[in-house]
PDB file of N, CA and C in Angstrom:
ATOM      1  N   MET Q   1     118.188  96.007  86.134  1.00  0.00           N
ATOM      2  CA  MET Q   1     119.323  96.416  86.797  1.00  0.00           C
ATOM      3  C   MET Q   1     119.007  96.552  88.349  1.00  0.00           C
ATOM      4  N   ILE Q   2     119.613  95.887  89.198  1.00  0.00           N
ATOM      5  CA  ILE Q   2     119.322  95.965  90.591  1.00  0.00           C
ATOM      6  C   ILE Q   2     120.277  96.893  91.347  1.00  0.00           C
ATOM      7  N   ASN Q   3     119.789  97.466  92.414  1.00  0.00           N
ATOM      8  CA  ASN Q   3     120.463  98.563  93.127  1.00  0.00           C
ATOM      9  C   ASN Q   3     121.944  98.210  93.430  1.00  0.00           C
ATOM     10  N   GLN Q   4     122.151  97.077  93.920  1.00  0.00           N
ATOM     11  CA  GLN Q   4     123.468  96.709  94.388  1.00  0.00           C
ATOM     12  C   GLN Q   4     124.529  96.759  93.179  1.00  0.00           C
ATOM     13  N   SER Q   5     123.969  96.478  92.013  1.00  0.00           N
ATOM     14  CA  SER Q   5     124.997  96.529  90.870  1.00  0.00           C
ATOM     15  C   SER Q   5     125.057  97.821  90.182  1.00  0.00           C
ATOM     16  N   LEU Q   6     124.131  98.837  90.561  1.00  0.00           N
ATOM     17  CA  LEU Q   6     124.100 100.139  89.934  1.00  0.00           C
ATOM     18  C   LEU Q   6     125.459 100.896  90.336  1.00  0.00           C
ATOM     19  N   GLN Q   7     126.152 101.318  89.312  1.00  0.00           N
ATOM     20  CA  GLN Q   7     127.414 102.052  89.529  1.00  0.00           C
ATOM     21  C   GLN Q   7     127.509 103.323  88.698  1.00  0.00           C
ATOM     22  N   GLU Q   8     128.386 104.182  88.922  1.00  0.00           N
ATOM     23  CA  GLU Q   8     128.672 105.177  87.986  1.00  0.00           C
ATOM     24  C   GLU Q   8     129.099 104.795  86.656  1.00  0.00           C
ATOM     25  N   GLY Q   9     128.580 105.302  85.612  1.00  0.00           N
ATOM     26  CA  GLY Q   9     128.933 104.879  84.315  1.00  0.00           C
ATOM     27  C   GLY Q   9     127.931 103.957  83.638  1.00  0.00           C
ATOM     28  N   ASP Q  10     126.970 103.343  84.514  1.00  0.00           N
ATOM     29  CA  ASP Q  10     125.962 102.408  83.982  1.00  0.00           C
ATOM     30  C   ASP Q  10     125.009 103.239  83.096  1.00  0.00           C
ATOM     31  N   LYS Q  11     124.474 102.498  82.049  1.00  0.00           N
ATOM     32  CA  LYS Q  11     123.432 102.953  81.309  1.00  0.00           C
ATOM     33  C   LYS Q  11     122.122 102.656  81.861  1.00  0.00           C
ATOM     34  N   VAL Q  12     121.244 103.569  81.972  1.00  0.00           N
ATOM     35  CA  VAL Q  12     119.873 103.354  82.471  1.00  0.00           C
ATOM     36  C   VAL Q  12     118.827 103.973  81.430  1.00  0.00           C
ATOM     37  N   ARG Q  13     117.625 103.600  81.620  1.00  0.00           N
ATOM     38  CA  ARG Q  13     116.538 104.171  80.874  1.00  0.00           C
ATOM     39  C   ARG Q  13     115.439 104.561  81.917  1.00  0.00           C
ATOM     40  N   LEU Q  14     115.341 105.875  82.111  1.00  0.00           N
ATOM     41  CA  LEU Q  14     114.334 106.473  83.132  1.00  0.00           C
ATOM     42  C   LEU Q  14     113.523 107.655  82.553  1.00  0.00           C
ATOM     43  N   PRO Q  15     112.438 107.952  83.077  1.00  0.00           N
ATOM     44  CA  PRO Q  15     111.582 109.028  82.654  1.00  0.00           C
ATOM     45  C   PRO Q  15     112.258 110.366  83.044  1.00  0.00           C
ATOM     46  N   VAL Q  16     112.135 111.266  82.171  1.00  0.00           N
ATOM     47  CA  VAL Q  16     112.688 112.739  82.395  1.00  0.00           C
ATOM     48  C   VAL Q  16     111.439 113.621  82.524  1.00  0.00           C
ATOM     49  N   GLU Q  17     111.532 114.435  83.522  1.00  0.00           N
ATOM     50  CA  GLU Q  17     110.484 115.521  83.740  1.00  0.00           C
ATOM     51  C   GLU Q  17     110.725 116.591  82.763  1.00  0.00           C
ATOM     52  N   PRO Q  18     109.783 117.305  82.301  1.00  0.00           N
ATOM     53  CA  PRO Q  18     108.330 117.410  82.802  1.00  0.00           C
ATOM     54  C   PRO Q  18     107.474 116.403  81.920  1.00  0.00           C
ATOM     55  N   THR Q  19     108.079 115.831  80.877  1.00  0.00           N
ATOM     56  CA  THR Q  19     107.125 115.020  80.011  1.00  0.00           C
ATOM     57  C   THR Q  19     106.910 113.588  80.558  1.00  0.00           C
ATOM     58  N   GLY Q  20     107.841 113.033  81.332  1.00  0.00           N
ATOM     59  CA  GLY Q  20     107.687 111.766  81.818  1.00  0.00           C
ATOM     60  C   GLY Q  20     108.102 110.645  80.792  1.00  0.00           C
ATOM     61  N   LYS Q  21     108.684 111.099  79.616  1.00  0.00           N
ATOM     62  CA  LYS Q  21     109.055 110.178  78.644  1.00  0.00           C
ATOM     63  C   LYS Q  21     110.380 109.543  78.996  1.00  0.00           C
ATOM     64  N   GLU Q  22     110.671 108.245  78.612  1.00  0.00           N
ATOM     65  CA  GLU Q  22     111.806 107.673  79.031  1.00  0.00           C
ATOM     66  C   GLU Q  22     112.949 107.903  77.978  1.00  0.00           C
ATOM     67  N   PHE Q  23     114.161 108.116  78.491  1.00  0.00           N
ATOM     68  CA  PHE Q  23     115.329 108.341  77.635  1.00  0.00           C
ATOM     69  C   PHE Q  23     116.468 107.507  78.150  1.00  0.00           C
ATOM     70  N   PRO Q  24     117.440 107.081  77.263  1.00  0.00           N
ATOM     71  CA  PRO Q  24     118.550 106.519  77.778  1.00  0.00           C
ATOM     72  C   PRO Q  24     119.609 107.466  78.410  1.00  0.00           C
ATOM     73  N   GLY Q  25     120.208 107.141  79.403  1.00  0.00           N
ATOM     74  CA  GLY Q  25     121.216 108.060  80.144  1.00  0.00           C
ATOM     75  C   GLY Q  25     122.232 107.276  80.777  1.00  0.00           C
ATOM     76  N   THR Q  26     123.177 108.072  81.379  1.00  0.00           N
ATOM     77  CA  THR Q  26     124.319 107.530  82.120  1.00  0.00           C
ATOM     78  C   THR Q  26     124.366 107.993  83.510  1.00  0.00           C
ATOM     79  N   VAL Q  27     124.571 107.013  84.466  1.00  0.00           N
ATOM     80  CA  VAL Q  27     124.651 107.391  85.838  1.00  0.00           C
ATOM     81  C   VAL Q  27     125.949 108.135  86.045  1.00  0.00           C
ATOM     82  N   ILE Q  28     125.930 109.265  86.692  1.00  0.00           N
ATOM     83  CA  ILE Q  28     127.123 110.107  86.797  1.00  0.00           C
ATOM     84  C   ILE Q  28     127.403 110.282  88.260  1.00  0.00           C
ATOM     85  N   TYR Q  29     126.520 110.045  89.210  1.00  0.00           N
ATOM     86  CA  TYR Q  29     126.864 110.115  90.593  1.00  0.00           C
ATOM     87  C   TYR Q  29     125.894 109.285  91.428  1.00  0.00           C
ATOM     88  N   ILE Q  30     126.376 108.575  92.509  1.00  0.00           N
ATOM     89  CA  ILE Q  30     125.476 107.892  93.414  1.00  0.00           C
ATOM     90  C   ILE Q  30     125.885 108.326  94.863  1.00  0.00           C
ATOM     91  N   HIS Q  31     124.904 108.744  95.621  1.00  0.00           N
ATOM     92  CA  HIS Q  31     125.125 109.157  97.022  1.00  0.00           C
ATOM     93  C   HIS Q  31     125.872 108.087  97.791  1.00  0.00           C
ATOM     94  N   PRO Q  32     126.785 108.359  98.662  1.00  0.00           N
ATOM     95  CA  PRO Q  32     127.547 107.363  99.335  1.00  0.00           C
ATOM     96  C   PRO Q  32     126.599 106.506 100.190  1.00  0.00           C
ATOM     97  N   LYS Q  33     125.489 106.951 100.671  1.00  0.00           N
ATOM     98  CA  LYS Q  33     124.555 106.138 101.418  1.00  0.00           C
ATOM     99  C   LYS Q  33     123.391 105.588 100.543  1.00  0.00           C
ATOM    100  N   ARG Q  34     123.591 105.777  99.191  1.00  0.00           N
ATOM    101  CA  ARG Q  34     122.570 105.274  98.271  1.00  0.00           C
ATOM    102  C   ARG Q  34     121.230 105.886  98.438  1.00  0.00           C
ATOM    103  N   ARG Q  35     121.198 107.152  98.791  1.00  0.00           N
ATOM    104  CA  ARG Q  35     119.954 107.927  98.961  1.00  0.00           C
ATOM    105  C   ARG Q  35     119.355 108.293  97.581  1.00  0.00           C
ATOM    106  N   PHE Q  36     120.160 108.746  96.670  1.00  0.00           N
ATOM    107  CA  PHE Q  36     119.736 109.176  95.410  1.00  0.00           C
ATOM    108  C   PHE Q  36     120.967 109.008  94.476  1.00  0.00           C
ATOM    109  N   PHE Q  37     120.554 109.263  93.091  1.00  0.00           N
ATOM    110  CA  PHE Q  37     121.633 109.183  92.028  1.00  0.00           C
ATOM    111  C   PHE Q  37     121.329 110.151  91.061  1.00  0.00           C
ATOM    112  N   ARG Q  38     122.324 110.535  90.196  1.00  0.00           N
ATOM    113  CA  ARG Q  38     122.114 111.536  89.128  1.00  0.00           C
ATOM    114  C   ARG Q  38     122.379 110.827  87.830  1.00  0.00           C
ATOM    115  N   VAL Q  39     121.717 111.227  86.823  1.00  0.00           N
ATOM    116  CA  VAL Q  39     121.854 110.630  85.494  1.00  0.00           C
ATOM    117  C   VAL Q  39     121.952 111.805  84.571  1.00  0.00           C
ATOM    118  N   GLU Q  40     122.905 111.583  83.547  1.00  0.00           N
ATOM    119  CA  GLU Q  40     123.037 112.708  82.480  1.00  0.00           C
ATOM    120  C   GLU Q  40     122.537 112.099  81.211  1.00  0.00           C
ATOM    121  N   TYR Q  41     121.662 112.911  80.521  1.00  0.00           N
ATOM    122  CA  TYR Q  41     121.074 112.532  79.202  1.00  0.00           C
ATOM    123  C   TYR Q  41     121.620 113.421  78.183  1.00  0.00           C
ATOM    124  N   VAL Q  42     121.948 112.797  77.084  1.00  0.00           N
ATOM    125  CA  VAL Q  42     122.334 113.601  75.860  1.00  0.00           C
ATOM    126  C   VAL Q  42     121.140 113.508  74.837  1.00  0.00           C
ATOM    127  N   MET Q  43     120.485 114.649  74.664  1.00  0.00           N
ATOM    128  CA  MET Q  43     119.219 114.760  73.857  1.00  0.00           C
ATOM    129  C   MET Q  43     119.602 114.701  72.375  1.00  0.00           C
ATOM    130  N   GLU Q  44     118.608 114.658  71.601  1.00  0.00           N
ATOM    131  CA  GLU Q  44     118.707 114.499  70.123  1.00  0.00           C
ATOM    132  C   GLU Q  44     119.498 115.543  69.496  1.00  0.00           C
ATOM    133  N   LEU Q  45     119.435 116.747  69.938  1.00  0.00           N
ATOM    134  CA  LEU Q  45     120.139 117.898  69.300  1.00  0.00           C
ATOM    135  C   LEU Q  45     121.477 118.121  69.986  1.00  0.00           C
ATOM    136  N   GLY Q  46     121.938 117.307  70.932  1.00  0.00           N
ATOM    137  CA  GLY Q  46     123.234 117.422  71.505  1.00  0.00           C
ATOM    138  C   GLY Q  46     123.136 118.122  72.929  1.00  0.00           C
ATOM    139  N   ASP Q  47     122.015 118.560  73.333  1.00  0.00           N
ATOM    140  CA  ASP Q  47     121.947 119.210  74.684  1.00  0.00           C
ATOM    141  C   ASP Q  47     122.106 118.154  75.748  1.00  0.00           C
ATOM    142  N   ARG Q  48     122.739 118.494  76.753  1.00  0.00           N
ATOM    143  CA  ARG Q  48     122.890 117.562  77.986  1.00  0.00           C
ATOM    144  C   ARG Q  48     122.132 118.083  79.080  1.00  0.00           C
ATOM    145  N   ILE Q  49     121.319 117.235  79.668  1.00  0.00           N
ATOM    146  CA  ILE Q  49     120.567 117.543  80.884  1.00  0.00           C
ATOM    147  C   ILE Q  49     120.837 116.546  81.968  1.00  0.00           C
ATOM    148  N   ARG Q  50     120.718 116.856  83.196  1.00  0.00           N
ATOM    149  CA  ARG Q  50     121.033 116.026  84.268  1.00  0.00           C
ATOM    150  C   ARG Q  50     119.676 115.964  85.198  1.00  0.00           C
ATOM    151  N   GLU Q  51     119.445 114.766  85.741  1.00  0.00           N
ATOM    152  CA  GLU Q  51     118.294 114.606  86.531  1.00  0.00           C
ATOM    153  C   GLU Q  51     118.644 113.788  87.786  1.00  0.00           C
ATOM    154  N   ALA Q  52     117.984 114.085  88.909  1.00  0.00           N
ATOM    155  CA  ALA Q  52     118.393 113.382  90.112  1.00  0.00           C
ATOM    156  C   ALA Q  52     117.134 112.438  90.397  1.00  0.00           C
ATOM    157  N   TYR Q  53     117.401 111.195  90.865  1.00  0.00           N
ATOM    158  CA  TYR Q  53     116.374 110.363  91.238  1.00  0.00           C
ATOM    159  C   TYR Q  53     116.587 109.762  92.731  1.00  0.00           C
ATOM    160  N   VAL Q  54     115.510 109.670  93.423  1.00  0.00           N
ATOM    161  CA  VAL Q  54     115.599 108.984  94.802  1.00  0.00           C
ATOM    162  C   VAL Q  54     115.342 107.478  94.586  1.00  0.00           C
ATOM    163  N   PHE Q  55     116.087 106.734  95.154  1.00  0.00           N
ATOM    164  CA  PHE Q  55     115.986 105.262  95.122  1.00  0.00           C
ATOM    165  C   PHE Q  55     114.589 104.757  95.395  1.00  0.00           C
ATOM    166  N   ASN Q  56     113.875 105.403  96.343  1.00  0.00           N
ATOM    167  CA  ASN Q  56     112.546 104.973  96.781  1.00  0.00           C
ATOM    168  C   ASN Q  56     111.454 105.492  95.816  1.00  0.00           C
ATOM    169  N   ASP Q  57     111.715 106.194  94.782  1.00  0.00           N
ATOM    170  CA  ASP Q  57     110.798 106.724  93.822  1.00  0.00           C
ATOM    171  C   ASP Q  57     110.050 105.555  93.075  1.00  0.00           C
ATOM    172  N   THR Q  58     108.808 105.566  92.863  1.00  0.00           N
ATOM    173  CA  THR Q  58     108.166 104.538  92.221  1.00  0.00           C
ATOM    174  C   THR Q  58     108.564 104.359  90.682  1.00  0.00           C
ATOM    175  N   ARG Q  59     108.856 105.498  90.105  1.00  0.00           N
ATOM    176  CA  ARG Q  59     109.402 105.410  88.718  1.00  0.00           C
ATOM    177  C   ARG Q  59     110.664 104.641  88.606  1.00  0.00           C
ATOM    178  N   VAL Q  60     111.602 104.877  89.588  1.00  0.00           N
ATOM    179  CA  VAL Q  60     112.828 104.092  89.654  1.00  0.00           C
ATOM    180  C   VAL Q  60     112.654 102.619  89.869  1.00  0.00           C
ATOM    181  N   LYS Q  61     111.722 102.403  90.881  1.00  0.00           N
ATOM    182  CA  LYS Q  61     111.475 100.928  91.245  1.00  0.00           C
ATOM    183  C   LYS Q  61     110.766 100.279  90.076  1.00  0.00           C
ATOM    184  N   ALA Q  62     109.906 100.915  89.269  1.00  0.00           N
ATOM    185  CA  ALA Q  62     109.314 100.303  88.118  1.00  0.00           C
ATOM    186  C   ALA Q  62     110.367  99.934  87.000  1.00  0.00           C
ATOM    187  N   SER Q  63     111.506 100.653  86.979  1.00  0.00           N
ATOM    188  CA  SER Q  63     112.583 100.340  86.073  1.00  0.00           C
ATOM    189  C   SER Q  63     113.462  99.084  86.530  1.00  0.00           C
ATOM    190  N   GLY Q  64     113.196  98.719  87.785  1.00  0.00           N
ATOM    191  CA  GLY Q  64     114.045  97.623  88.305  1.00  0.00           C
ATOM    192  C   GLY Q  64     115.193  97.985  89.082  1.00  0.00           C
ATOM    193  N   ILE Q  65     115.296  99.180  89.405  1.00  0.00           N
ATOM    194  CA  ILE Q  65     116.398  99.696  90.261  1.00  0.00           C
ATOM    195  C   ILE Q  65     115.939  99.784  91.674  1.00  0.00           C
ATOM    196  N   ARG Q  66     116.496  99.107  92.715  1.00  0.00           N
ATOM    197  CA  ARG Q  66     116.048  99.030  93.951  1.00  0.00           C
ATOM    198  C   ARG Q  66     117.107  99.624  94.909  1.00  0.00           C
ATOM    199  N   ARG Q  67     116.756 100.068  96.023  1.00  0.00           N
ATOM    200  CA  ARG Q  67     117.741 100.612  97.080  1.00  0.00           C
ATOM    201  C   ARG Q  67     118.498  99.531  97.685  1.00  0.00           C
TER     202      ARG Q  67
END
């Protein structure tokens, strides 16, 4: 998935802190100037967590998402 095509509602697979383990999640917000985005994850027991990612982060770039 490339940055220009990243939109709210897209499914992504990124690492979640503190474990660094990758989980599937849904993009829920993208900063208007594409500085960062937020992803919501639904965990195995039904808990929902949200994590913010900076487009310039190496973890994000490794997954194919570019600014």
